[in-house]
Tab-separated table of C-alpha atoms and ligand atoms in Angstrom:
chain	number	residue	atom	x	y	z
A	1	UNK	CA	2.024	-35.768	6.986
A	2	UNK	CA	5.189	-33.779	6.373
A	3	UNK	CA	8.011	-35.467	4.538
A	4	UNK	CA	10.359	-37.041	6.589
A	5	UNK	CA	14.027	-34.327	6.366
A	6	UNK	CA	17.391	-35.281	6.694
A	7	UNK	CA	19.072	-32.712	8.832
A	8	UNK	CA	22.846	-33.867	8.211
A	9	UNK	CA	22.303	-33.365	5.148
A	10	UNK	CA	19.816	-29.996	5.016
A	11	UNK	CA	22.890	-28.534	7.603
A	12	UNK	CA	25.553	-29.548	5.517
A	13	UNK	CA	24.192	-27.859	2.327
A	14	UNK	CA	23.286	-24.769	4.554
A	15	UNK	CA	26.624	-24.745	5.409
A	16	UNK	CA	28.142	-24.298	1.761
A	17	UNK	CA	25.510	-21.387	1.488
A	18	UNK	CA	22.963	-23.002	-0.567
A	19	UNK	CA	19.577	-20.585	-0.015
A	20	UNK	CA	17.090	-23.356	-0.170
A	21	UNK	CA	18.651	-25.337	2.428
A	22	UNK	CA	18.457	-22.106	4.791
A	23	UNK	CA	15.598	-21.378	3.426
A	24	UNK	CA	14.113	-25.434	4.650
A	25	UNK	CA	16.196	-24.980	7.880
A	26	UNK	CA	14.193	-21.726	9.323
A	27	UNK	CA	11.422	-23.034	8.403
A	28	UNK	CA	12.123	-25.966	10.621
A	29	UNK	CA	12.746	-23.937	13.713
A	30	UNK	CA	10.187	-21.534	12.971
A	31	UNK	CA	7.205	-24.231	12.756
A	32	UNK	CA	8.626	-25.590	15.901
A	33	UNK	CA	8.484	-28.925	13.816
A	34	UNK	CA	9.664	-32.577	15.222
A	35	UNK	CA	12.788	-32.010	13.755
A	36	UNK	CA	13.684	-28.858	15.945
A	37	UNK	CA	16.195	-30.587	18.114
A	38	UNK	CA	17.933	-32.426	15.488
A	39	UNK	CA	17.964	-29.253	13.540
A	40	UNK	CA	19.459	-27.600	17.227
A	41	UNK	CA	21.820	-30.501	17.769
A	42	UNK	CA	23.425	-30.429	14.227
A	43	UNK	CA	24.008	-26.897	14.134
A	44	UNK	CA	25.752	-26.169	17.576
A	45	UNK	CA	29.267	-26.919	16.404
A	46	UNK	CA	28.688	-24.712	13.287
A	47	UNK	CA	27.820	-21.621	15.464
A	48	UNK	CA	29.340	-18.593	17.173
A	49	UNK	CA	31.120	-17.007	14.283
A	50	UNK	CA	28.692	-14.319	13.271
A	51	UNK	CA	28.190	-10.767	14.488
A	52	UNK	CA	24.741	-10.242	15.141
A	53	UNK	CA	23.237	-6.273	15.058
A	54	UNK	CA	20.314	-5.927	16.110
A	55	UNK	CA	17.914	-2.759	14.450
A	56	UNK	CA	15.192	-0.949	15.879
A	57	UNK	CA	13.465	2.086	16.503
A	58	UNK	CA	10.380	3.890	16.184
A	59	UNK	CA	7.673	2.680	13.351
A	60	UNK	CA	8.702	4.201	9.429
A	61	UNK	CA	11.815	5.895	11.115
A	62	UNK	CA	13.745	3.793	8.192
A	63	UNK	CA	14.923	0.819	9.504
A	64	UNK	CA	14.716	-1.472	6.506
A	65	UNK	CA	15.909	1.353	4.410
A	66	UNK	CA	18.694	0.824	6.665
A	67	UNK	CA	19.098	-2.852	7.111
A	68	UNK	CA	19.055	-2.829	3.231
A	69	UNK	CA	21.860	-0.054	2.997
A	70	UNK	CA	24.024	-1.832	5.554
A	71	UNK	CA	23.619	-5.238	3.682
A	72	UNK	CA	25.061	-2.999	0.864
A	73	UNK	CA	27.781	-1.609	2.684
A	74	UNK	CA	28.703	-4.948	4.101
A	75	UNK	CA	28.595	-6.391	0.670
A	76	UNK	CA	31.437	-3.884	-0.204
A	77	UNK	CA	33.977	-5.768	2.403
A	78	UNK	CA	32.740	-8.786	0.906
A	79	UNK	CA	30.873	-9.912	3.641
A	80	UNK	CA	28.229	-12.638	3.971
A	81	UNK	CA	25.189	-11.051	5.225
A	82	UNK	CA	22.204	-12.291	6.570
A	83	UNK	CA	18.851	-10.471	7.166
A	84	UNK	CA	15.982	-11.165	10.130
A	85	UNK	CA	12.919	-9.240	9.701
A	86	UNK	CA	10.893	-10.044	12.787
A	87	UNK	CA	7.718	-8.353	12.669
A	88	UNK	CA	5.828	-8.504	16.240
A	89	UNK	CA	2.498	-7.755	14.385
A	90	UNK	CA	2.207	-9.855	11.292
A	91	UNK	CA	1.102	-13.803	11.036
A	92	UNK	CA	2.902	-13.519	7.533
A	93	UNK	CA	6.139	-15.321	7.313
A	94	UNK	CA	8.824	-17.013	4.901
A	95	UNK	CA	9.165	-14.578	2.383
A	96	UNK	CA	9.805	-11.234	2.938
A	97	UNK	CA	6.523	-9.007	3.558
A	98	UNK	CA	5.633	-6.639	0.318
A	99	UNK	CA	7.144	-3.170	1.663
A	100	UNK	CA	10.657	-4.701	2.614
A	101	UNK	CA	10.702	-7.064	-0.244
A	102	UNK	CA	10.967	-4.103	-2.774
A	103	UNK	CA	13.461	-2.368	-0.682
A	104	UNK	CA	15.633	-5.479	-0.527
A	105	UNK	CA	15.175	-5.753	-4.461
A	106	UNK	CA	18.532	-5.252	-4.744
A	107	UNK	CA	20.071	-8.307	-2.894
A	108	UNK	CA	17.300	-10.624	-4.297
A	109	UNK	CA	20.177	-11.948	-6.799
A	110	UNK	CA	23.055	-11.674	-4.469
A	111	UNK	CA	23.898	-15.319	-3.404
A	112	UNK	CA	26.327	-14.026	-0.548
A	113	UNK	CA	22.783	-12.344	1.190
A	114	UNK	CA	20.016	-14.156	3.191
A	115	UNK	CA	17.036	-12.663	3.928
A	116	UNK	CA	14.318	-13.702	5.857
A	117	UNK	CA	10.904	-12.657	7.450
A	118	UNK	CA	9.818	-13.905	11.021
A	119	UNK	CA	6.712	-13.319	12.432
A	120	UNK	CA	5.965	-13.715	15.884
A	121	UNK	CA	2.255	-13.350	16.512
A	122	UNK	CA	0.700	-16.027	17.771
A	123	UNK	CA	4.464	-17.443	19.124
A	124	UNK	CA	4.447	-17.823	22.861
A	125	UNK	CA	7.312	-15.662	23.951
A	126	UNK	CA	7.282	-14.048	20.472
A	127	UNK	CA	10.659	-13.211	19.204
A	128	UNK	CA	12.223	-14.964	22.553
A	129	UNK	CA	11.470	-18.278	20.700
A	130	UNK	CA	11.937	-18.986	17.031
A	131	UNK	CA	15.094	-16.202	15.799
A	132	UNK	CA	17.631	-17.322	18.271
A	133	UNK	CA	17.215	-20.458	16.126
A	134	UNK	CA	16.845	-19.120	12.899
A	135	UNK	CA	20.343	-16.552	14.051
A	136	UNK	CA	22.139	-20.064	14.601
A	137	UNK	CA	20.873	-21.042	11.127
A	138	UNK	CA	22.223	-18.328	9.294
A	139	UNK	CA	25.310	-18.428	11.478
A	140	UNK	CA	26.135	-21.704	10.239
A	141	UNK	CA	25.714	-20.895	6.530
A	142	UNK	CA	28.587	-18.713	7.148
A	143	UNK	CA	27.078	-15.558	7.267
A	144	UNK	CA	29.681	-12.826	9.046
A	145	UNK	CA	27.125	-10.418	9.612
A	146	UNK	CA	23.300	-11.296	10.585
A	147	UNK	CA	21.116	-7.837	11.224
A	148	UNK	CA	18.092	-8.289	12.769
A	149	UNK	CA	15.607	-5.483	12.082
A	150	UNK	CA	12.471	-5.112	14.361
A	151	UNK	CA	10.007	-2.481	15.138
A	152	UNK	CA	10.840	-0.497	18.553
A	153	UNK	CA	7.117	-1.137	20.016
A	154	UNK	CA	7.627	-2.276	24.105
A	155	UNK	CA	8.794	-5.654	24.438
A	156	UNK	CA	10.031	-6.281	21.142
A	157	UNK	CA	12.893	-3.793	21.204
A	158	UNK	CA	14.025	-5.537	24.927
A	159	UNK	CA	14.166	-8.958	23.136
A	160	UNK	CA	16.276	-7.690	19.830
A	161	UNK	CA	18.679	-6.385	22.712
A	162	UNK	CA	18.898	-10.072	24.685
A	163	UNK	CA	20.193	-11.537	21.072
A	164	UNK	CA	22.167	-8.689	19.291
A	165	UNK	CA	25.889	-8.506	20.195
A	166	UNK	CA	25.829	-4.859	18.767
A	167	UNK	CA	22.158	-2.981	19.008
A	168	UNK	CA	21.583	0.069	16.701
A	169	UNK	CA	19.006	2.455	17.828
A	170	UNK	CA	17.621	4.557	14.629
A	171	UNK	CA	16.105	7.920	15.385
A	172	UNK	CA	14.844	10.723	12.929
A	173	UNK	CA	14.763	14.328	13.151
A	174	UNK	CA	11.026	15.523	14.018
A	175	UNK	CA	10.109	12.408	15.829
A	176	UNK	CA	8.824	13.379	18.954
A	177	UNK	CA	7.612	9.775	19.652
A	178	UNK	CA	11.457	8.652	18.794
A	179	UNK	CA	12.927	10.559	21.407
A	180	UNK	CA	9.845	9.508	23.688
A	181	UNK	CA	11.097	5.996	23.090
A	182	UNK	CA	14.998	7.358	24.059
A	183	UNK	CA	13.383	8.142	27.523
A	184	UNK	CA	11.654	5.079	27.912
A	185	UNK	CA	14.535	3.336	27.978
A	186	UNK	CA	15.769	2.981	24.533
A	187	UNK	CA	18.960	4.869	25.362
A	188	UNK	CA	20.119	1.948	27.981
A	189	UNK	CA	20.336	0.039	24.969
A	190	UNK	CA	21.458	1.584	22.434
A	191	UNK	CA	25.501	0.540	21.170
A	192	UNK	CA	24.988	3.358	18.463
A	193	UNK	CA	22.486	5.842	17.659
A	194	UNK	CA	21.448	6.592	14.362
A	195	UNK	CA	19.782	9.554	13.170
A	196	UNK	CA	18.651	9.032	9.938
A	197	UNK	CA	17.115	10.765	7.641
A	198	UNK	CA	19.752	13.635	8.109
A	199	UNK	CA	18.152	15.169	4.824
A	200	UNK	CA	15.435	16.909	6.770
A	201	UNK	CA	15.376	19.741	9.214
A	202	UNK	CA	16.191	19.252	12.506
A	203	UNK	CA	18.893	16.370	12.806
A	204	UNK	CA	21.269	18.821	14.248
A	205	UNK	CA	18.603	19.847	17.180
A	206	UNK	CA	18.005	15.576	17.187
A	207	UNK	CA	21.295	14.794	17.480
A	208	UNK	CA	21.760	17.635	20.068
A	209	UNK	CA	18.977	16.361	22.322
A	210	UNK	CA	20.496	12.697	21.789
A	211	UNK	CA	24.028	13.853	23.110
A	212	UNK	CA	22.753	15.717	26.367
A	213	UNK	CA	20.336	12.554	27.131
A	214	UNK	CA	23.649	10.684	26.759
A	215	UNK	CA	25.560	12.651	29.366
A	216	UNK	CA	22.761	12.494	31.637
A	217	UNK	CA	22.332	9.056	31.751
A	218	UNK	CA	26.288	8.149	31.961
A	219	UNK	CA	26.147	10.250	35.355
A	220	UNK	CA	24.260	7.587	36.978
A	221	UNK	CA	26.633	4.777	35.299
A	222	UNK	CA	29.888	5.635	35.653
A	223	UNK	CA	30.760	2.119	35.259
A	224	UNK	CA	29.876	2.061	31.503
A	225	UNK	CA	32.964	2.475	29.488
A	226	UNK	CA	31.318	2.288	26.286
A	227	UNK	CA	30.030	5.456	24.780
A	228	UNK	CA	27.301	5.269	21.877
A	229	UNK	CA	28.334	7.016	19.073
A	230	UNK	CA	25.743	9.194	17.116
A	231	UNK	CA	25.762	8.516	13.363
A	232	UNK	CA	23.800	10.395	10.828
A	233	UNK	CA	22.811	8.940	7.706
A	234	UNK	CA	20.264	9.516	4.837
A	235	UNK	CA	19.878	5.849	4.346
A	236	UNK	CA	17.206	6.469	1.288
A	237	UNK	CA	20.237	7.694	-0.316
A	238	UNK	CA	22.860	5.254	1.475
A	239	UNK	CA	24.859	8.262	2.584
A	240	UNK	CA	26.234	7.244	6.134
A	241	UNK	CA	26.138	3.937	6.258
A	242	UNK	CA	29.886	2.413	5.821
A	243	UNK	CA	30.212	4.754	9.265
A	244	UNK	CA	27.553	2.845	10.973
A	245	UNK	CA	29.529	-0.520	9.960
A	246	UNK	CA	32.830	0.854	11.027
A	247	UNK	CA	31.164	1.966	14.560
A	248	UNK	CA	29.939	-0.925	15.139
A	249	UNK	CA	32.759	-2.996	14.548
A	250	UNK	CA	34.523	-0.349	16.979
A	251	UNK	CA	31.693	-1.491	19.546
A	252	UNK	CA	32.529	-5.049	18.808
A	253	UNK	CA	36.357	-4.601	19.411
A	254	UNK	CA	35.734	-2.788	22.161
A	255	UNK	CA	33.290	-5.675	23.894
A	256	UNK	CA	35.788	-8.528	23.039
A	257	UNK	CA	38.876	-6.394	24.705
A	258	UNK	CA	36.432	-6.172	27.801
A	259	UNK	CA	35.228	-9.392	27.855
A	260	UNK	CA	31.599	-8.128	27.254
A	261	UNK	CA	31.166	-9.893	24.293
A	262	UNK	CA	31.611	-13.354	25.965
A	263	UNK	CA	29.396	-12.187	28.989
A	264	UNK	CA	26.239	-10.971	26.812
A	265	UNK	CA	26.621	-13.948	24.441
A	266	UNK	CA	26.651	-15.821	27.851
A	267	UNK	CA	23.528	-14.120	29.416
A	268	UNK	CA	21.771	-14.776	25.732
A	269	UNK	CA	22.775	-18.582	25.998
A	270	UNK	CA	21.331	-18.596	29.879
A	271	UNK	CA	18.022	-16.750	28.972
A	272	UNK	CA	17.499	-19.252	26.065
A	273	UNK	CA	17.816	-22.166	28.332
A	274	UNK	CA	15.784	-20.905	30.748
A	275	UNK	CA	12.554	-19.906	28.272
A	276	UNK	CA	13.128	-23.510	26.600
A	277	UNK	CA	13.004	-24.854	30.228
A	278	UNK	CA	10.094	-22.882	31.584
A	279	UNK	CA	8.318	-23.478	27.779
A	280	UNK	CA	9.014	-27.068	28.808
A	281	UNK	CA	7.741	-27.144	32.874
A	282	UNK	CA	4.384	-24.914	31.448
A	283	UNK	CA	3.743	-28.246	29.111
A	284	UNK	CA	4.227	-30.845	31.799
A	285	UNK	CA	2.450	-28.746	34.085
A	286	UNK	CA	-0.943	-28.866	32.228
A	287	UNK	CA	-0.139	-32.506	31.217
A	288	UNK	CA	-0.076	-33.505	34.980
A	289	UNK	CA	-3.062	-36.250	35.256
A	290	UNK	CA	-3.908	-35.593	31.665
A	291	UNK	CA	-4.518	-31.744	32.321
A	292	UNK	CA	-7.296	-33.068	35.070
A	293	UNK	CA	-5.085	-31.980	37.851
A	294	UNK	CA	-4.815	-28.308	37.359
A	295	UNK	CA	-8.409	-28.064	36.294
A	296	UNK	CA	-9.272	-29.794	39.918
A	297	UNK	CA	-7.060	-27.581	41.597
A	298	UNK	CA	-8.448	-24.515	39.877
A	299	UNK	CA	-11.979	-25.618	40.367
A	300	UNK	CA	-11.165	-25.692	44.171
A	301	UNK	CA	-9.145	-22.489	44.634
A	302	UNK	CA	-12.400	-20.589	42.551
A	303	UNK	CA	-15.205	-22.431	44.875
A	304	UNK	CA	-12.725	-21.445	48.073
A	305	UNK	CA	-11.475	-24.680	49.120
A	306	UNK	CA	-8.191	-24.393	48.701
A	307	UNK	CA	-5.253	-21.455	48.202
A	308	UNK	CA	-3.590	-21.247	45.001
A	309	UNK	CA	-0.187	-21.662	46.430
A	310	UNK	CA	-1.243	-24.729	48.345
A	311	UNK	CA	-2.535	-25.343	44.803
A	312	UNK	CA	0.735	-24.877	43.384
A	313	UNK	CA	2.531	-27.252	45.631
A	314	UNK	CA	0.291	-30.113	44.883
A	315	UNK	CA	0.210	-29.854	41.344
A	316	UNK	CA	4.489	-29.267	41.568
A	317	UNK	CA	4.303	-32.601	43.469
A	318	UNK	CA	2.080	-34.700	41.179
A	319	UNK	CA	4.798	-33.863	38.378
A	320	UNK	CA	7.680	-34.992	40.876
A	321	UNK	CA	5.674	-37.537	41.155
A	322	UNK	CA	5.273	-38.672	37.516
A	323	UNK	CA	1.241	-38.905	37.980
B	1	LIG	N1	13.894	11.617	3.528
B	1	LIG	C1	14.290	10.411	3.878
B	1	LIG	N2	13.412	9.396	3.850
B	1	LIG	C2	13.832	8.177	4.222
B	1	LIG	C3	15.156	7.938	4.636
B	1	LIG	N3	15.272	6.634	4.970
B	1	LIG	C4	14.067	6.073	4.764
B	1	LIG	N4	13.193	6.993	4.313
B	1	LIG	C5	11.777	6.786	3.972
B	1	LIG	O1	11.024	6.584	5.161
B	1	LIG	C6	9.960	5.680	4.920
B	1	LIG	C7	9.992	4.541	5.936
B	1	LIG	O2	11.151	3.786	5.714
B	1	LIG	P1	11.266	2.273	6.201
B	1	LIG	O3	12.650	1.826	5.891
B	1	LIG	O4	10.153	1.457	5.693
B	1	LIG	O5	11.093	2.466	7.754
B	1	LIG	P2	10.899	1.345	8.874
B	1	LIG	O6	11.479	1.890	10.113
B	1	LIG	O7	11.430	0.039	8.379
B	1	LIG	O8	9.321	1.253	8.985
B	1	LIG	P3	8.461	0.143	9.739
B	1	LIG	O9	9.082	-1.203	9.432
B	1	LIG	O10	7.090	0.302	9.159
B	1	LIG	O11	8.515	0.485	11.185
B	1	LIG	C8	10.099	5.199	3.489
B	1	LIG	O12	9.246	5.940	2.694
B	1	LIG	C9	11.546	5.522	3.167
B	1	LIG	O13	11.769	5.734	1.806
B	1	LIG	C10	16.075	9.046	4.649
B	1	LIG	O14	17.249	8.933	5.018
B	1	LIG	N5	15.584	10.237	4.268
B	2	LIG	MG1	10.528	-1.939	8.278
């Protein structure tokens, strides 16, 4: 039986930056526990403040090398920085996983950084469901800056983008597969382009093939004011970094002078509502008649009997009907 929590209290403490209280917090959300509305309800007012940046790109291009850089660089303005690391592939979570843990070694004593693993296997939705929650969390304990760092593999990459006010795209010279992932899509978007690893051959030619898929998408959208910048960076080094911060807070001036800041942060808050809603029908939907109801209905549209939209309707209509 888990231990009875008292969220006041667990929000309150998160909210003068105590880790453990974060730390209890997430954990909340992220188990989908009882608590998860309370926790929801008592930090809404605290929320809002933080600029989230979303990372990806294309597996080992250097992402947490540069999530941990940019926590550095933030650090510099004195800014409270939290750290997502949502990991589509691993059923590990709570502490960070072994590889990023040694390349966050640096900000394990820093009181003014929070850093936490999510993983998303086995998560209905995936990433769609627990780190909006766990972004409000670290919102409310004040953070300025929350990065969220996740591995450009399909869907994952689209979902980053739905909660990130500013999303960083990381490229590296030689990648054939990382400009591959530019085509598919990735370029749409991208708020800044990094090339990292600038140390080896070919950035130039990378950063060349970036800028010309850049003016050939912005013919087709004329109506996109914003253009991504292209920063290089050696982020194994932390060369480059303090100009990735300073475009993106460009990008962030630039949305809130154009409203687009409100409007994304209002198309995050509708898709949110409407996963928690359709999470919500899907559960009452196989509860209908104890879950007899759709396995009846099902049993009928396999032996022919009925159509499944027929189906639909009567199962829609013994929920209405609170059978
Ligand atoms: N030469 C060079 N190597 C780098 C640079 N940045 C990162 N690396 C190295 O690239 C490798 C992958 O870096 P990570 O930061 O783990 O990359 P990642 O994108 O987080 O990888 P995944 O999470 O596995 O997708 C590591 O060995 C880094 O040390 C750089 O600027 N130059
Ligand atoms: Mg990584």
């Amino acid at each position: 039986v888990p231990r009875s929590v008292d969220v006041a209290d667990l929000v309150e403490r998160a909210q003068a930056g105590q880790p453990r209280a974060v730390a209890r917090l997430i954990s909340l959300v992220e188990d989908a526990s009882p608590q998860l509305r309370k926790v929801a309800e008592a930090l809404a007012p605290h929320t809002g403040r933080a600029q989230v940046v979303g990372l990806t790109g294309p597996p080992g291009v250097g992402k947490s090398t540069s999530t941990s850089a940019l926590v550095s660089a933030y650090r510099r303005q004195g800014k409270r920085v939290g750290v997502l690391a949502v990991d589509p592939s691993s059923p590990f979570s709570g502490g960070a996983l072994l590889g990023d843990r040694v390349r966050m070694q640096e900000h394990a004593t820093d009181d003014q950084v929070f850093i936490r693993s999510m993983a998303t296997r086995g998560h209905l939705g995936g990433l769609a469901w627990a780190t909006p929650q766990a972004l409000r969390v670290l919102d409310a304990a004040g953070c300025d800056v929350v990065l969220i760092e996740t591995v450009g593999v399909g869907q994952s990459e689209i979902e980053v983008v739905s909660l990130a006010d500013t999303t960083i795209v990381l490229l590296a010279p030689g990648m054939g597969d990382g400009i591959q992932a530019a085509k598919a899509g990735i370029l749409e978007v991208a708020d800044v382009f990094v090339v990292n690893k600038a140390d080896r051959d070919g950035a130039d030619a990378t950063e060349r093939d970036l800028k010309y898929m850049i003016s050939l998408g912005r013919r087709e959208r004329t109506d996109v004011l914003w253009r991504p910048p292209i920063v290089k960076t050696v982020a194994s080094k932390g060369q480059g970094l303090d100009e990735v911060v300073e475009a993106a807070e460009s990008h962030r001036s630039w949305m809130v002078d154009h409203g687009e800041l409100e409007r994304r942060r209002q198309r995050r808050a509708e898709a949110e509502i409407e996963a928690i809603s359709v999470e919500r029908l899907r559960t009452q939907l196989g509860d209908v008649r104890g879950g007899e109801a759709l396995d009846r209905l099902a049993k009928r549209v396999v032996a022919g009997q009925l159509d499944p939209y027929t189906a639909a309707d009567e199962l829609i209509e013994d929920l209405h009907a609170g059978a």
